Structure formats: C-alpha cells, structure tokens
Coordinates of C-alpha atoms and ligand atoms in Angstrom, one line a residue:
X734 CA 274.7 39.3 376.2
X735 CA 273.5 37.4 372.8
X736 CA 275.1 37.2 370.1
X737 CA 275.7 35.5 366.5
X738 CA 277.2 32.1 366.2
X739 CA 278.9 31.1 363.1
X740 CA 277.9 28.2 361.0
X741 CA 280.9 26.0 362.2
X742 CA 279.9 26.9 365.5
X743 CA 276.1 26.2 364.8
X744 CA 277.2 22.4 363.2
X745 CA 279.2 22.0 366.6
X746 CA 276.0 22.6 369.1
X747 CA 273.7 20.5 366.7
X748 CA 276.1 17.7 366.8
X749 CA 275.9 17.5 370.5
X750 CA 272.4 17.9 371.1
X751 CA 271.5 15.7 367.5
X752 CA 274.1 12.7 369.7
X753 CA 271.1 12.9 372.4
X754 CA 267.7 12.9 370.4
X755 CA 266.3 10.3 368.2
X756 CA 267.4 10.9 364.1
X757 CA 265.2 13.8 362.4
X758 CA 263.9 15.4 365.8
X759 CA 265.8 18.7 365.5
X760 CA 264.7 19.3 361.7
X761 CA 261.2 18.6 362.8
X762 CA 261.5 21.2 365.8
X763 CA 262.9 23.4 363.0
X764 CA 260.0 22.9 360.3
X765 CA 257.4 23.5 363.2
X766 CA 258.8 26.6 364.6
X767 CA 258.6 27.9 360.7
X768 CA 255.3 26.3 360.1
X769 CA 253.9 28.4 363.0
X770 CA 255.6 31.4 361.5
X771 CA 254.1 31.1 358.0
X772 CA 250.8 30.3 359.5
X773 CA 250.9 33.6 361.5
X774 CA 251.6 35.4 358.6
X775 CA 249.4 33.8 356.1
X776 CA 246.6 34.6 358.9
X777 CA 247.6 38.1 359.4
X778 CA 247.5 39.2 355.6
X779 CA 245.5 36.9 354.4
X780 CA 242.9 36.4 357.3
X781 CA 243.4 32.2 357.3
X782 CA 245.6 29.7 355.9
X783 CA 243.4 27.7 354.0
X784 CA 243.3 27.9 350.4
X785 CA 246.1 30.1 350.1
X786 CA 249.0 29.3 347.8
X787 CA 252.8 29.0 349.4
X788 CA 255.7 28.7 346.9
X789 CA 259.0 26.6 348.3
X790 CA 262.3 27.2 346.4
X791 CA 263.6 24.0 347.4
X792 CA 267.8 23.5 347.4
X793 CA 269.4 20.0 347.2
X794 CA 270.2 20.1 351.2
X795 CA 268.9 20.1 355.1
X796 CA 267.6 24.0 354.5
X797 CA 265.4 22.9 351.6
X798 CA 264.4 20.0 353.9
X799 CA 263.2 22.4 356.9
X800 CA 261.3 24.0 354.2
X801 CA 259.9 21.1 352.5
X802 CA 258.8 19.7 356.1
X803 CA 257.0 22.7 357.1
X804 CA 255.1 23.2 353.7
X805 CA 253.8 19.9 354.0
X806 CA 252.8 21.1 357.5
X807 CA 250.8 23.9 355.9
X808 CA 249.6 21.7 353.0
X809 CA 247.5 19.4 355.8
X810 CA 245.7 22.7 356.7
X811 CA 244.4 23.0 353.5
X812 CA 247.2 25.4 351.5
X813 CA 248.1 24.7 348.5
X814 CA 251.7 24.2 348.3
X815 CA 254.1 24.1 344.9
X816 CA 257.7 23.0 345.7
X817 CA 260.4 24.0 343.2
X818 CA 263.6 22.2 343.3
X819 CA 266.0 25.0 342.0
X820 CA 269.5 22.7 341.8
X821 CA 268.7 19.9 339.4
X822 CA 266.2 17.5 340.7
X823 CA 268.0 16.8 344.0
X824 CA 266.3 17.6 347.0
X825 CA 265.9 16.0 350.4
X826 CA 264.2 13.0 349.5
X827 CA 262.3 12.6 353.3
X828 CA 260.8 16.3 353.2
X829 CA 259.7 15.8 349.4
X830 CA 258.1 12.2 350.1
X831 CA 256.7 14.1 353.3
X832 CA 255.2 17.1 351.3
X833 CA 253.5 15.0 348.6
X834 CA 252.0 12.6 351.3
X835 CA 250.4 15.8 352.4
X836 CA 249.3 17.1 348.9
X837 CA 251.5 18.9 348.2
X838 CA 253.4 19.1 344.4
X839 CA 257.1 19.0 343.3
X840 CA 256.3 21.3 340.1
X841 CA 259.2 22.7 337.8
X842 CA 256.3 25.1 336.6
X843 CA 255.0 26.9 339.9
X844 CA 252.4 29.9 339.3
X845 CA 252.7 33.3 339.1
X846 CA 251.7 34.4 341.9
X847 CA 252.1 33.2 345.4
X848 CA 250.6 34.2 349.1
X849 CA 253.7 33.3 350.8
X850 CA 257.3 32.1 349.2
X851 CA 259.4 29.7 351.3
X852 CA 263.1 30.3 350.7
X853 CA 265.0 26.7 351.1
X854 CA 267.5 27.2 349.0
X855 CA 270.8 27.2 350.9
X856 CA 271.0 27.2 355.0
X857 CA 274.4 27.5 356.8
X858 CA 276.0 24.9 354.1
X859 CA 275.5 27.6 351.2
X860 CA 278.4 29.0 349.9
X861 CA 277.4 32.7 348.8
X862 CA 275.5 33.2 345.5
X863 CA 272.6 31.8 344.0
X864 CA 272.2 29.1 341.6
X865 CA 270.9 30.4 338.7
X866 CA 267.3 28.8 338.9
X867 CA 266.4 29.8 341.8
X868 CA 267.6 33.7 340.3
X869 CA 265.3 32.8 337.5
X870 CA 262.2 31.3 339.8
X871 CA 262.5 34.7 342.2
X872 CA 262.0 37.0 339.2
X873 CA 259.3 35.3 338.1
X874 CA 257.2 34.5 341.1
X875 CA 255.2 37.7 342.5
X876 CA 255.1 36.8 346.2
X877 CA 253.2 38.8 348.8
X878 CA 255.7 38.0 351.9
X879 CA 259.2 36.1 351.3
X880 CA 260.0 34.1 354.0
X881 CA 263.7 33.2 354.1
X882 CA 264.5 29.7 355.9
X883 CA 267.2 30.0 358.6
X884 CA 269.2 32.9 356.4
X885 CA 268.7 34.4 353.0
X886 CA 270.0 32.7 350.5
X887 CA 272.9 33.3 348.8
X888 CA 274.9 35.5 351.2
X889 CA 278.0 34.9 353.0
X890 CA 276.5 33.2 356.8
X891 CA 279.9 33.6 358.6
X892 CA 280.4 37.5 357.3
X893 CA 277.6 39.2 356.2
X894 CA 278.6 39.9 352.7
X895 CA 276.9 39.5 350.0
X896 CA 279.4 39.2 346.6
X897 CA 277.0 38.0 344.4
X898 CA 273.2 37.3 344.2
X899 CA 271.4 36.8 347.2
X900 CA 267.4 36.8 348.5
X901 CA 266.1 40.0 350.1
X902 CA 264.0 38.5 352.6
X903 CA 260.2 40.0 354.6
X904 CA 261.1 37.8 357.9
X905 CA 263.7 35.3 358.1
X906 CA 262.9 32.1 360.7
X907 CA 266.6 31.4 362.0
X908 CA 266.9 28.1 363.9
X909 CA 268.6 27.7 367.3
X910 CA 270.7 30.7 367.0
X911 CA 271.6 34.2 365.3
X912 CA 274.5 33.8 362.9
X913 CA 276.6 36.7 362.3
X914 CA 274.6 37.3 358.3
X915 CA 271.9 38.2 359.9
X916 CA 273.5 41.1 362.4
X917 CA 276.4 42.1 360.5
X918 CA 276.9 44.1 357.0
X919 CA 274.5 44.1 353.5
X920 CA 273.3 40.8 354.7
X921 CA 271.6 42.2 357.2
X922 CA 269.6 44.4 355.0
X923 CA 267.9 41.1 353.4
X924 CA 267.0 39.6 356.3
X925 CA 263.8 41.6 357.3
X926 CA 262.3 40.5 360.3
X927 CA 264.0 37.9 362.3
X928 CA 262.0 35.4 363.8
X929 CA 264.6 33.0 366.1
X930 CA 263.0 29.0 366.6
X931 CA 264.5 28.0 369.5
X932 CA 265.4 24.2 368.5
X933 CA 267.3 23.5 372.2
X934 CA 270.4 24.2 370.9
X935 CA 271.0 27.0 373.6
X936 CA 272.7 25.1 376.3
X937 CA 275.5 23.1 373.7
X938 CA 276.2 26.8 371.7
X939 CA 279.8 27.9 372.5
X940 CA 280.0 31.2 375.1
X941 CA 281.6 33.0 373.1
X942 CA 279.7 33.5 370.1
X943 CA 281.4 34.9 366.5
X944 CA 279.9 38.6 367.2
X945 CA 278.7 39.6 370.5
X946 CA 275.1 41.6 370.0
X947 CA 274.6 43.7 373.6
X948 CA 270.8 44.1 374.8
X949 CA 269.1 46.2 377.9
X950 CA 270.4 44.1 380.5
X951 CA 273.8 44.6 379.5
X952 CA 273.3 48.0 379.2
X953 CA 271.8 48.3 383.0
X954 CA 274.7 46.5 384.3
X955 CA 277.1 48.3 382.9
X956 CA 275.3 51.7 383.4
X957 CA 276.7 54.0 386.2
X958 CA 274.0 55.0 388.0
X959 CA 275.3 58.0 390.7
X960 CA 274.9 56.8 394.3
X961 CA 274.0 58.6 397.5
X962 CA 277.9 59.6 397.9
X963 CA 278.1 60.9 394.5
X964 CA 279.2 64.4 393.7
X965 CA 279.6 65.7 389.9
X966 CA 283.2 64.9 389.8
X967 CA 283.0 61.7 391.0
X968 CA 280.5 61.0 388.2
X969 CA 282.9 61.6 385.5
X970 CA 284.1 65.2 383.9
X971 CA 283.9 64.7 380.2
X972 CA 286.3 67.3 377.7
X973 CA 284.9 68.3 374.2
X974 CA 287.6 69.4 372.3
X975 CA 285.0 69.9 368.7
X976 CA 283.9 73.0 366.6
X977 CA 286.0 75.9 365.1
X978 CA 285.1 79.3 363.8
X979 CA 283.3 77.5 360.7
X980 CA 281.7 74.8 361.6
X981 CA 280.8 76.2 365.3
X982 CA 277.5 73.5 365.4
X983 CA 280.1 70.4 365.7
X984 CA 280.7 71.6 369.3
X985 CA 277.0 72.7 369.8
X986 CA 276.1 68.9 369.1
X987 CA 278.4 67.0 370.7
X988 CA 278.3 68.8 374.2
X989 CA 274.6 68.2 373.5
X990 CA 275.6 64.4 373.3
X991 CA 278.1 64.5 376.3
X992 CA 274.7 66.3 378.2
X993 CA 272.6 62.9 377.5
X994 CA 275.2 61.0 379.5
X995 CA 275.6 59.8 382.8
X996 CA 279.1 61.7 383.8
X997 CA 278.5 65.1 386.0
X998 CA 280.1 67.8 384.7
X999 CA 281.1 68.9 380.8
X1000 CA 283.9 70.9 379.7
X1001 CA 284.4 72.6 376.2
X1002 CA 287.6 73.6 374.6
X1003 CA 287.4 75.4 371.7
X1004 CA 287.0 78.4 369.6
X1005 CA 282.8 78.0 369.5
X1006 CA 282.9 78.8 373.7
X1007 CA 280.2 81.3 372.6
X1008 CA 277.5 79.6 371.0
X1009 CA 278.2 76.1 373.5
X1010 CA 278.0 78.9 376.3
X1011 CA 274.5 80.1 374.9
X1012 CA 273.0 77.1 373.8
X1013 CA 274.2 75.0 377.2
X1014 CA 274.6 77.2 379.6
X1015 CA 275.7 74.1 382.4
X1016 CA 278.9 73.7 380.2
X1017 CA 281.7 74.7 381.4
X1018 CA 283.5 76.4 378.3
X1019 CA 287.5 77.9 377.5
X1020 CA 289.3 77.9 374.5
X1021 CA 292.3 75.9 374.7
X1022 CA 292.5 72.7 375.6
X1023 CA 295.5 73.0 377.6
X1024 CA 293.2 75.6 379.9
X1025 CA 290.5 73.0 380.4
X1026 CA 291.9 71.5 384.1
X1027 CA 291.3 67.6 384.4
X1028 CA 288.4 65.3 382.7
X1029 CA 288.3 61.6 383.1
X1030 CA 287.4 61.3 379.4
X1031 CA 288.1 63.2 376.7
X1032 CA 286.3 63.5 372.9
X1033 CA 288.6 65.7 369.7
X1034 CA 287.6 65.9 366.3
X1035 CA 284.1 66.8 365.2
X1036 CA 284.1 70.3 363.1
X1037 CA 287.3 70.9 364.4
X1038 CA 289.4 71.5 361.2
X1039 CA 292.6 70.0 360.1
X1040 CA 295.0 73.0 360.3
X1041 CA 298.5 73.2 362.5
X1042 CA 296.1 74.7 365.1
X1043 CA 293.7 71.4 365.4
X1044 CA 296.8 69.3 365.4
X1045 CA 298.1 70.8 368.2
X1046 CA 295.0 70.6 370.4
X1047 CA 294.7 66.9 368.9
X1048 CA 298.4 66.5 371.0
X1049 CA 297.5 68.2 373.7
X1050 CA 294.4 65.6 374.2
X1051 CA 296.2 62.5 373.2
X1052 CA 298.9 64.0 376.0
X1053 CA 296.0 63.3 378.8
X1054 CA 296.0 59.9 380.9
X1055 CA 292.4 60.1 379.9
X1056 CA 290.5 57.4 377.8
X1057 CA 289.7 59.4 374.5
X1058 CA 287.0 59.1 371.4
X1059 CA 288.5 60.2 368.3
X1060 CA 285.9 61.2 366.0
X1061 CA 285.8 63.0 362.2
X1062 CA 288.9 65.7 361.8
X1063 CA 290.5 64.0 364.2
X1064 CA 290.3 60.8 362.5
X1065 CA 292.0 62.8 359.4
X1066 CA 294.4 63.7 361.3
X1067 CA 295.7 60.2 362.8
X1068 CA 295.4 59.1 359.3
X1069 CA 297.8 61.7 358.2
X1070 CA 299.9 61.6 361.4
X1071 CA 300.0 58.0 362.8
X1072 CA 302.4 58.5 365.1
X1073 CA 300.5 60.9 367.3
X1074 CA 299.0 58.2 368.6
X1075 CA 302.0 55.7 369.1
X1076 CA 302.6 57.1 372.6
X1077 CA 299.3 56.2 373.7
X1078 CA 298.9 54.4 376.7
X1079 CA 295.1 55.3 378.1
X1080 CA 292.0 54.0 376.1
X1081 CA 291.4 55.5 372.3
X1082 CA 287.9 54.8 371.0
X1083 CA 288.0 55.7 367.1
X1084 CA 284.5 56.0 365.1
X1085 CA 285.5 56.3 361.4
X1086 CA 282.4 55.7 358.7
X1087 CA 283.8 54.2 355.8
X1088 CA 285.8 57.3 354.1
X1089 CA 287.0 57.9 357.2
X1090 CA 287.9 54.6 357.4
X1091 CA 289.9 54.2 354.1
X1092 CA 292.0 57.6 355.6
X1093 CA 292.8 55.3 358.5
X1094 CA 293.5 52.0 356.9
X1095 CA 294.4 52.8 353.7
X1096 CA 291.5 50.5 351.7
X1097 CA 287.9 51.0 352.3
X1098 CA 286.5 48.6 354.9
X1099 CA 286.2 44.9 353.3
X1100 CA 282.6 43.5 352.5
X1101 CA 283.1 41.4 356.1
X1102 CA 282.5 44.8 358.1
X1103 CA 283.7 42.7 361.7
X1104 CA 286.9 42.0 360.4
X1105 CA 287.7 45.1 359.1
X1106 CA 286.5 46.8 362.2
X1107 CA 289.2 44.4 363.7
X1108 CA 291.9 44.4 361.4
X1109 CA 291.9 48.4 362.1
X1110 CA 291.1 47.7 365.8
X1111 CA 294.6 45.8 366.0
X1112 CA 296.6 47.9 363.7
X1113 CA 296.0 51.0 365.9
X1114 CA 295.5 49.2 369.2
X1115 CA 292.7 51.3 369.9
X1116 CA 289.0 50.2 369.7
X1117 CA 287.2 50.8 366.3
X1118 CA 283.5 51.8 366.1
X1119 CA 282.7 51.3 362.2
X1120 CA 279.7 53.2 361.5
X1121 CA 276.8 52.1 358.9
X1122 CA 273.3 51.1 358.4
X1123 CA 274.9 48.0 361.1
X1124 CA 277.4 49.5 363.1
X1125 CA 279.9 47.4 364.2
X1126 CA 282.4 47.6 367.2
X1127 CA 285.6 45.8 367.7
X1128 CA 288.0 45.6 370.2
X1129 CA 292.2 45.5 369.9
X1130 CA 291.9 41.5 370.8
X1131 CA 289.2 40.9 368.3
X1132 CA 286.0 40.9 370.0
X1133 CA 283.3 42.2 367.6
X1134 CA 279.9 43.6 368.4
X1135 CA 276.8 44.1 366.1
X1136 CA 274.8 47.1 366.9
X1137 CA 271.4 45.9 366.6
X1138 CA 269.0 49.6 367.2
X1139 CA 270.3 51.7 364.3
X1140 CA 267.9 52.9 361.9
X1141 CA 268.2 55.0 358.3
X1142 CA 266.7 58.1 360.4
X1143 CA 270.2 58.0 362.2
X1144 CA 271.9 59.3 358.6
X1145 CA 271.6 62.6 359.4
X1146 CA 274.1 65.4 359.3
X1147 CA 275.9 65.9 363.1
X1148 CA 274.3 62.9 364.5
X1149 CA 277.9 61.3 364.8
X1150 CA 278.7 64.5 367.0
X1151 CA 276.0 63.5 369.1
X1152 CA 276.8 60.2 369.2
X1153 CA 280.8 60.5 370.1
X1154 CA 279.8 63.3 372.7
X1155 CA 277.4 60.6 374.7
X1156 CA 280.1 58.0 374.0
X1157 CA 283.2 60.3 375.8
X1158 CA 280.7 60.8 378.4
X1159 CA 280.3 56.7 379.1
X1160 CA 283.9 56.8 379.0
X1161 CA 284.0 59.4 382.1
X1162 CA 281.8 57.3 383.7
X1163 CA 284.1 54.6 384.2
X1164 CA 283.0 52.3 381.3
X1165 CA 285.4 50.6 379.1
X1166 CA 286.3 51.8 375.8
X1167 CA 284.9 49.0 374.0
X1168 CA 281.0 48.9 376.2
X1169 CA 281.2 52.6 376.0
X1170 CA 281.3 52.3 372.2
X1171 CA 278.5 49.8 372.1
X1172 CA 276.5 51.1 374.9
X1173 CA 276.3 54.7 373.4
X1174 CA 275.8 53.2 369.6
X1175 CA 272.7 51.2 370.8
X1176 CA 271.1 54.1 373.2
X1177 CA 272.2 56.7 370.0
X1178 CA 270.3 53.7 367.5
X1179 CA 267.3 53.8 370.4
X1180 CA 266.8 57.8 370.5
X1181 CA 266.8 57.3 366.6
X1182 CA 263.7 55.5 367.1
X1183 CA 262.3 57.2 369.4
X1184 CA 262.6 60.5 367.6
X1185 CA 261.7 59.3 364.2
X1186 CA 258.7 57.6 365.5
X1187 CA 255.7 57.7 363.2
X1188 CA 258.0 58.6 360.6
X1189 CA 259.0 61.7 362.0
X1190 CA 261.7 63.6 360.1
X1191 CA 265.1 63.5 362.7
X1192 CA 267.6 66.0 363.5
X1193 CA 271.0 65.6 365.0
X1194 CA 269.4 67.8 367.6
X1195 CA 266.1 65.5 368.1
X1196 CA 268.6 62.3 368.5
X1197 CA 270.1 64.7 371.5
X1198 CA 267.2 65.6 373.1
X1199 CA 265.9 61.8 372.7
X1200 CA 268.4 60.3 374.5
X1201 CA 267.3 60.5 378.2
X1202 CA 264.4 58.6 377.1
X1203 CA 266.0 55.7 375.4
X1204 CA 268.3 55.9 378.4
X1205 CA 265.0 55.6 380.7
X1206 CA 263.7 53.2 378.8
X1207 CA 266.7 50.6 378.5
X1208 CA 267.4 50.6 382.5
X1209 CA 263.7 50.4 382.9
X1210 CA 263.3 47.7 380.5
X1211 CA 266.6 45.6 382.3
X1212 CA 265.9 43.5 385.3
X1213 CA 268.7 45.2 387.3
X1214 CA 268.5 48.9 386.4
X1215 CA 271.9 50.3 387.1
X1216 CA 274.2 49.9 389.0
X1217 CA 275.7 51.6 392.1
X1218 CA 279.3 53.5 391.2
Ligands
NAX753 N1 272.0 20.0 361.0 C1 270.8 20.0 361.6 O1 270.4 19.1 362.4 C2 269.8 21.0 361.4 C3 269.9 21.8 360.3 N2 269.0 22.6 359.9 C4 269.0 23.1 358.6 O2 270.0 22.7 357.8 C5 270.6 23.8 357.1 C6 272.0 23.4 356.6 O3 271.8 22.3 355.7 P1 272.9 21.7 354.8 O4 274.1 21.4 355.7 O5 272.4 20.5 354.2 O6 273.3 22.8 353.9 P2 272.4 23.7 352.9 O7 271.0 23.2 352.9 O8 272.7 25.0 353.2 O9 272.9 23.3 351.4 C7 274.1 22.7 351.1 C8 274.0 22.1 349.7 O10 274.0 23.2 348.7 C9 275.2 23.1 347.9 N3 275.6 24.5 347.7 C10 276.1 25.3 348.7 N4 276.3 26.6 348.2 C11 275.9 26.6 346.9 C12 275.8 27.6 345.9 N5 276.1 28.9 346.2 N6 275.3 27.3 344.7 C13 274.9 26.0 344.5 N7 274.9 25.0 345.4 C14 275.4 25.3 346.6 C15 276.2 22.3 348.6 O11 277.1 21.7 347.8 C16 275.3 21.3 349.3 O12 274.8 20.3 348.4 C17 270.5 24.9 358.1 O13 270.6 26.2 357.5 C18 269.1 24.7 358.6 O14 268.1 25.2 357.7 C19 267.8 22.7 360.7 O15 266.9 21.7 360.2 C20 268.0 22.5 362.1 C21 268.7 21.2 362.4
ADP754 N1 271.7 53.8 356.5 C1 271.9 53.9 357.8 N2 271.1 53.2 358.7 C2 271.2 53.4 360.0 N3 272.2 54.2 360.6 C3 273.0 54.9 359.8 C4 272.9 54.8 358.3 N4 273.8 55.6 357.8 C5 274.5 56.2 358.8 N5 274.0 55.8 360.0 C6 274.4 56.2 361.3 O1 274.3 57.6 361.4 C7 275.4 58.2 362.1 C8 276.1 59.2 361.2 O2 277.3 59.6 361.7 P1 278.4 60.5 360.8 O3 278.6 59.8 359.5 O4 279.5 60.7 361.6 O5 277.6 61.8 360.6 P2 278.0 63.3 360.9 O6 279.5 63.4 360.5 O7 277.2 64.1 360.0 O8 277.8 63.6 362.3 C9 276.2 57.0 362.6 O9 275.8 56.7 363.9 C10 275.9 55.9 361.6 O10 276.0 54.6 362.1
K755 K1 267.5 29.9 353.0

C-alpha cells in the first residue's frame, strides 16, 4: 500500500533523517532529483538543454531554495536561467548565491517567453493562495512546460483544496513522498504528471500515511482467486436489486458489473427480469427481492425508482445479514428515511456523487473531499465511496483512500451501475466493505482506460466488457497474483 503523507508528517521524517546527514544534504538530493527532471524534459521537447531558457518563480522559503538549487544545476549546462523572487526580495539566500555563481540572474523583469518554468513558490510551508506577484509573473510568462516544485503552489497540501489561486502544473517533482494535494480533490487536477524524488525519507515516513492510495499488489492480495475446491457458491452469490419498468438499463448494467467480478453466481430482483434474462442469460433472474433465496452480498438502488414499492424492496435488502452497496435511488431513499438503516448490523458500502451526497449529509461535500467522505462515513457508520474526477473512499474509523486510475472517460451515463454491480460482487467474495470499495473503484478507473484507449469514445457498457482485462492485467502486473479462498 502507498499512500499520501501530510506536510506535518513530511517535517517529522525529514527531521529524523536531516539529525543523521550533514546540513543541506537533503535539499541537494531534492534539487538533483528535479534537475534530472527538467533536463529530461528540456531534452524531450526541445531536443537538448543547452541554450534553452528556464524561468524560476522563486518564494521566500526551502521550496524556492530546491528550485533555485536545481536551476543553477541547469545553468552549468549552458541554460539560461532567470530567477524571479515573487514575495519581496527575500529568497533563500544559499540557492540565490548558488544560482548566480552558476550564471544564472535574479531578474524582477524575466522574458516573455520561457522553455521551461520552475515553480518555487511555496512547498509544504505554503498556506493556500498565491501572492499576488507570482499571480502577476504566471500571466505574463508564456511557458512551454510548468514544472511545479514539490506541489503546486497555492493549494491546500494537507486537503486538496484549492480556495483561492493556485498553479496548474505539466509535471510536478514531489520530494520523498506523495502528500495528500496531489491525490485528493481540485488539487489534484493541477498537479499533471507526478514525478516522486526519492530523497531517503522512506524508512523514517510514519506507516500510516494521511490517505492510503492502493496499487496492483494490494489488489492481488486481496483478490479471491477460486481454488481447486471451489464451487459457484462458495465463490460468492451476489443480489442486484436495480432497474424498474422505466429505467430497465440500470439492471442491465449493473448485473453486467456484478458479471466482471470474481463471485460465482448472480441473482436479479426486479421488475427488468426480462431484458437482464435476454442480455445475460447466466443470471439468475425473479422479481422480488424477497423470492431471490440467499446471496452473500447484496447491491439496491441504481434505476430502481423512489416509490413505496422501491422502499419496500430497499427493507427487504437492508433486512439481509448480507454486506450491502447502496447506490443512486437508494441513496435517495436513506437520505429521506435514515432510519432504515439504523438496524444495520452487516457491512453498508454507500457510493453517493456529490448531489447524492448533499441528499445524505445535508451540505454538499466540503472542498477537503477525504474528510467529507469521512464525516459521512461516521455519521452513517457505513463506508462512503465519494465519487469524482478523484474518488475517494473512507471508512467508519476514518481511514481515507485516494483512487488513483479514474479518468474523465469514466463520466459517462450508467457507468456507476457498473461500477457498484462489480463492487457487490467483491463484497460476495469475501472482501471487506472498505477494499471492495477501493478495489472495484481502481479496476472500474483501469477498464476506463483501457476502453477509452486512443481516445476512444466509452460506454457504460465498454467499461463492463473492459473489466476482465484490467482485472487480468492488475493480478498479472502484482508479484503474488491472487490468492487462494
Ligand atoms: N525540510 C527539508 O529538509 C526539505 C524541504 N524541502 C523543500 O522545502 C519545502 C518547504 O519549505 P519551507 O518550510 O521553507 O516552506 P515554503 O517554501 O513552502 O514557504 C514558506 C514561506 O512562505 C510564506 N508563505 C506561506 N504561505 C504563503 C502564502 N499563501 N502567501 C505568501 N506567503 C506565504 C511563509 O510565511 C514562509 O515564509 C518543501 O516543499 C520542499 O520543497 C526539500 O528541499 C527537501 C528537504
Ligand atoms: N471528471 C471525472 N473524471 C474521472 N471520473 C469521473 C469524472 N466524473 C465522474 N467520474 C466517475 O464516473 C462514474 C460516474 O458514476 P455516476 O455518477 O453514478 O453515473 P451514473 O449514475 O450515470 O451511473 C463514477 O465512477 C465517477 O467517479
Ligand atoms: K511549488
């Protein structure tokens, strides 16, 4: 598991691994590991690195000194290099004399145009916003790539929101560690490529990082992969209580989800049996929930209306010992009948986006998507998947996860179905409510790419069809894939 360390967390590591290097060692790791990363991109657009031009917005602390280090870097291999300090004149006096020793130039005038833009305005000590200069300087410098030093400047490190003014980044160089701006909520959008310099800091980081982001490995071993004693019950039977007489394609889409997953058997409850029956004709179909026999997992809500009739099917699913996912209508509902869900005892997965969200809480989400993903998480006692361009899981006890496959191809209409039918079936394979939530969010994010590959226009259905192949491809891509039920 990786994850996203905040910036207290972040000062804590460095002190312990600054206590056993001589003074300035870990800045200089840092302004080589960017250096490196500039020169590689000055090379690959610009087909070398001398004589090209690099702008640094320089800010008064250790960020604009990483940049200011590794400019000078780039300046004794012949670029030329124009340093702006953007708060007042104060800037790390060390990385300046170091720049101009190189030849480079503290300038208040830079030019126009610029090859490559370092931003070294604020690091992990910035408090969110820009200062107005270094608003002014970005507007008027035409760079061809914008690199941002450890995070973009001017967003919120610890939360990923961005309240003010803030630099929209081509590749950011983070330094020892994600931090959770550059997983989590709009920040994320203006960090671009993320490039991560290990400085050493690895061993003193805390193990249990701000946000938790999951990769293939944890997704091969958590992964039930059937064994040679395996039957299609013992796999996991999944319910899909989804669709009604109007929107019939709800229940189409999510068994097509719950197909993509590793449990053995799906049932459907509803009034679409026909068209599930035609479309899938290995599902299992009645109309009632209460005629559907056991499941290990259950999923309610998508196109299934928000009548007396869905209510009562919503209770007769909630009734189950089985872990459910509570997705669209049903979400409605709980927000209209909380205390349908106060008997609860068995895992609830919830997977509002934001209006759905707002029904459920009250407010939209806040700007700091984890913690409302957590506040809500608590509140219900259930595990919240909050979906968006990042989507975010968190657990009842306020463990958060950043989702890090999803793609804008993903916004597409019945692509949560798909998604909350694959998560009930993780569920019925015996995985927790809060790795089933992250597990199907990053396989759903992966068929996303998969599908939409050169740019490919995406259906809910293509996401469906995609998924055994992200599947393949994460357990193949894991050391360990799968592991015996
Ligand atoms: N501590 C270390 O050993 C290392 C730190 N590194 C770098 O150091 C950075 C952190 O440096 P600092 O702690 O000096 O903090 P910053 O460089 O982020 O800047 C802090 C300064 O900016 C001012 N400031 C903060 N927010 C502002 C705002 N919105 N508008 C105007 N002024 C604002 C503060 O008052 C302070 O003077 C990291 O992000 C990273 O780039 C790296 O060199 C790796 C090693
Ligand atoms: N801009 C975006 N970038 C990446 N993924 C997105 C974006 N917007 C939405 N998604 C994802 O697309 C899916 C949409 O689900 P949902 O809103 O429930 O759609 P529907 O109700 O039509 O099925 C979610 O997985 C969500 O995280
Ligand atoms: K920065």
């Amino acid at each position: 598991m990786d994850g996203a360390w905040s910036a207290a967390a972040v000062r804590r590591a460095e002190a312990q691994l600054m206590a056993q290097l001589p003074p300035g060692t870990l800045m200089q790791r840092a302004a080589a590991g960017l250096a490196t990363e500039c020169a590689r991109i000055l090379k690959r657009r610009n087909g070398g690195v001398y004589g090209t031009t690099v702008i640094v917005l320089a800010g008064p602390g250790d960020n604009g000194g990483d940049a200011l280090f590794a400019a000078a870097r780039l300046a004794r291999r012949g670029v030329r290099v124009f340093a702006v300090p953007v708060m007042g004149e104060r800037v790390h006096p060390v990385a300046a004399a170091a720049l101009t020793r190189a030849g480079g130039r503290l300038v208040a005038n830079p030019p126009r145009h610029c090859h490559l833009l370092l931003d070294g305005v604020l690091g992990i000590g910035g408090r969110p916003g820009l200062p107005g200069r270094a608003i002014d300087r970005l507007a008027a410098i035409d760079a061809d790539t914008i690199v941002a030093v450890d995070v973009p400047s001017g967003v919120d490190v610890d939360t990923g929101a961005v309240p003010a003014s803030a630099v929209t980044a081509d590749v950011t160089v983070a330094f020892g560690s994600r931090k959770p701006c550059h997983v989590l909520g709009r920040a994320a959008l203006l960090v671009g490529r993320l490039v991560l310099v290990d400085i050493g800091l690895g061993p003193h980081l805390d193990p249990h990082p701000a946000v938790r982001v999951a990769g293939d490995d944890d997704l091969a071993a958590w992964w039930h992969a059937p064994g040679p004693d395996d039957d299609k019950y013992t796999r996991g039977v999944v319910g899909v209580a989804a669709g009604s007489e109007r929107y019939p394609g709800a229940a189409v889409l999510s068994t097509s989800g719950a197909l993509a997953g590793p449990s053995g058997y799906v049932r459907y409850a509803g009034t679409a049996a026909e068209q599930v029956r035609r479309r899938h004709p290995e599902v299992v179909c009645t109309q009632e929930v209460k005629e559907a026999g056991r499941v290990q997992a259950w999923l309610a809500g998508p196109g299934f209306g928000t009548d007396e009739a869905a209510l009562a099917e919503l209770r007769h699913v909630l009734e189950s010992p089985a872990p459910v996912v509570l997705d669209a209508d049903a979400l409605t509902l709980i927000g209209e009948y909380p205390s349908v869900l106060s008997q609860r005892e068995a895992p609830v997965v919830l997977t509002p986006h934001d209006r759905e969200y707002e029904r459920l809480y009250g407010s939209p989400p806040a700007e700091d998507r984890g913690a409302a993903a957590a506040v809500l998480a608590k509140r219900l006692n259930c595990t919240v998947l909050l979906k968006g361009h990042h989507t975010v899981v968190a657990s009842s006890d306020g463990e958060v996860w950043a989702n890090p496959t999803g793609r804008p191809q993903l916004a597409t209409a019945g692509s949560g179905d798909v998604l909350a039918g694959f998560m009930a079936s993780l569920l019925a394979s015996g995985m927790s409510g809060v790795r089933a939530a992250v597990a199907a969010a990053y396989l759903h994010g992966r068929a996303g790419g998969i599908a939409g590959a050169g740019h490919r226009t995406v259906t809910a259905s293509d996401i469906a069809k995609a998924l055994p192949q992200a599947v393949g491809q994460t357990l193949s891509a894991a050391d360990t894939p799968g592991k015996r039920r």
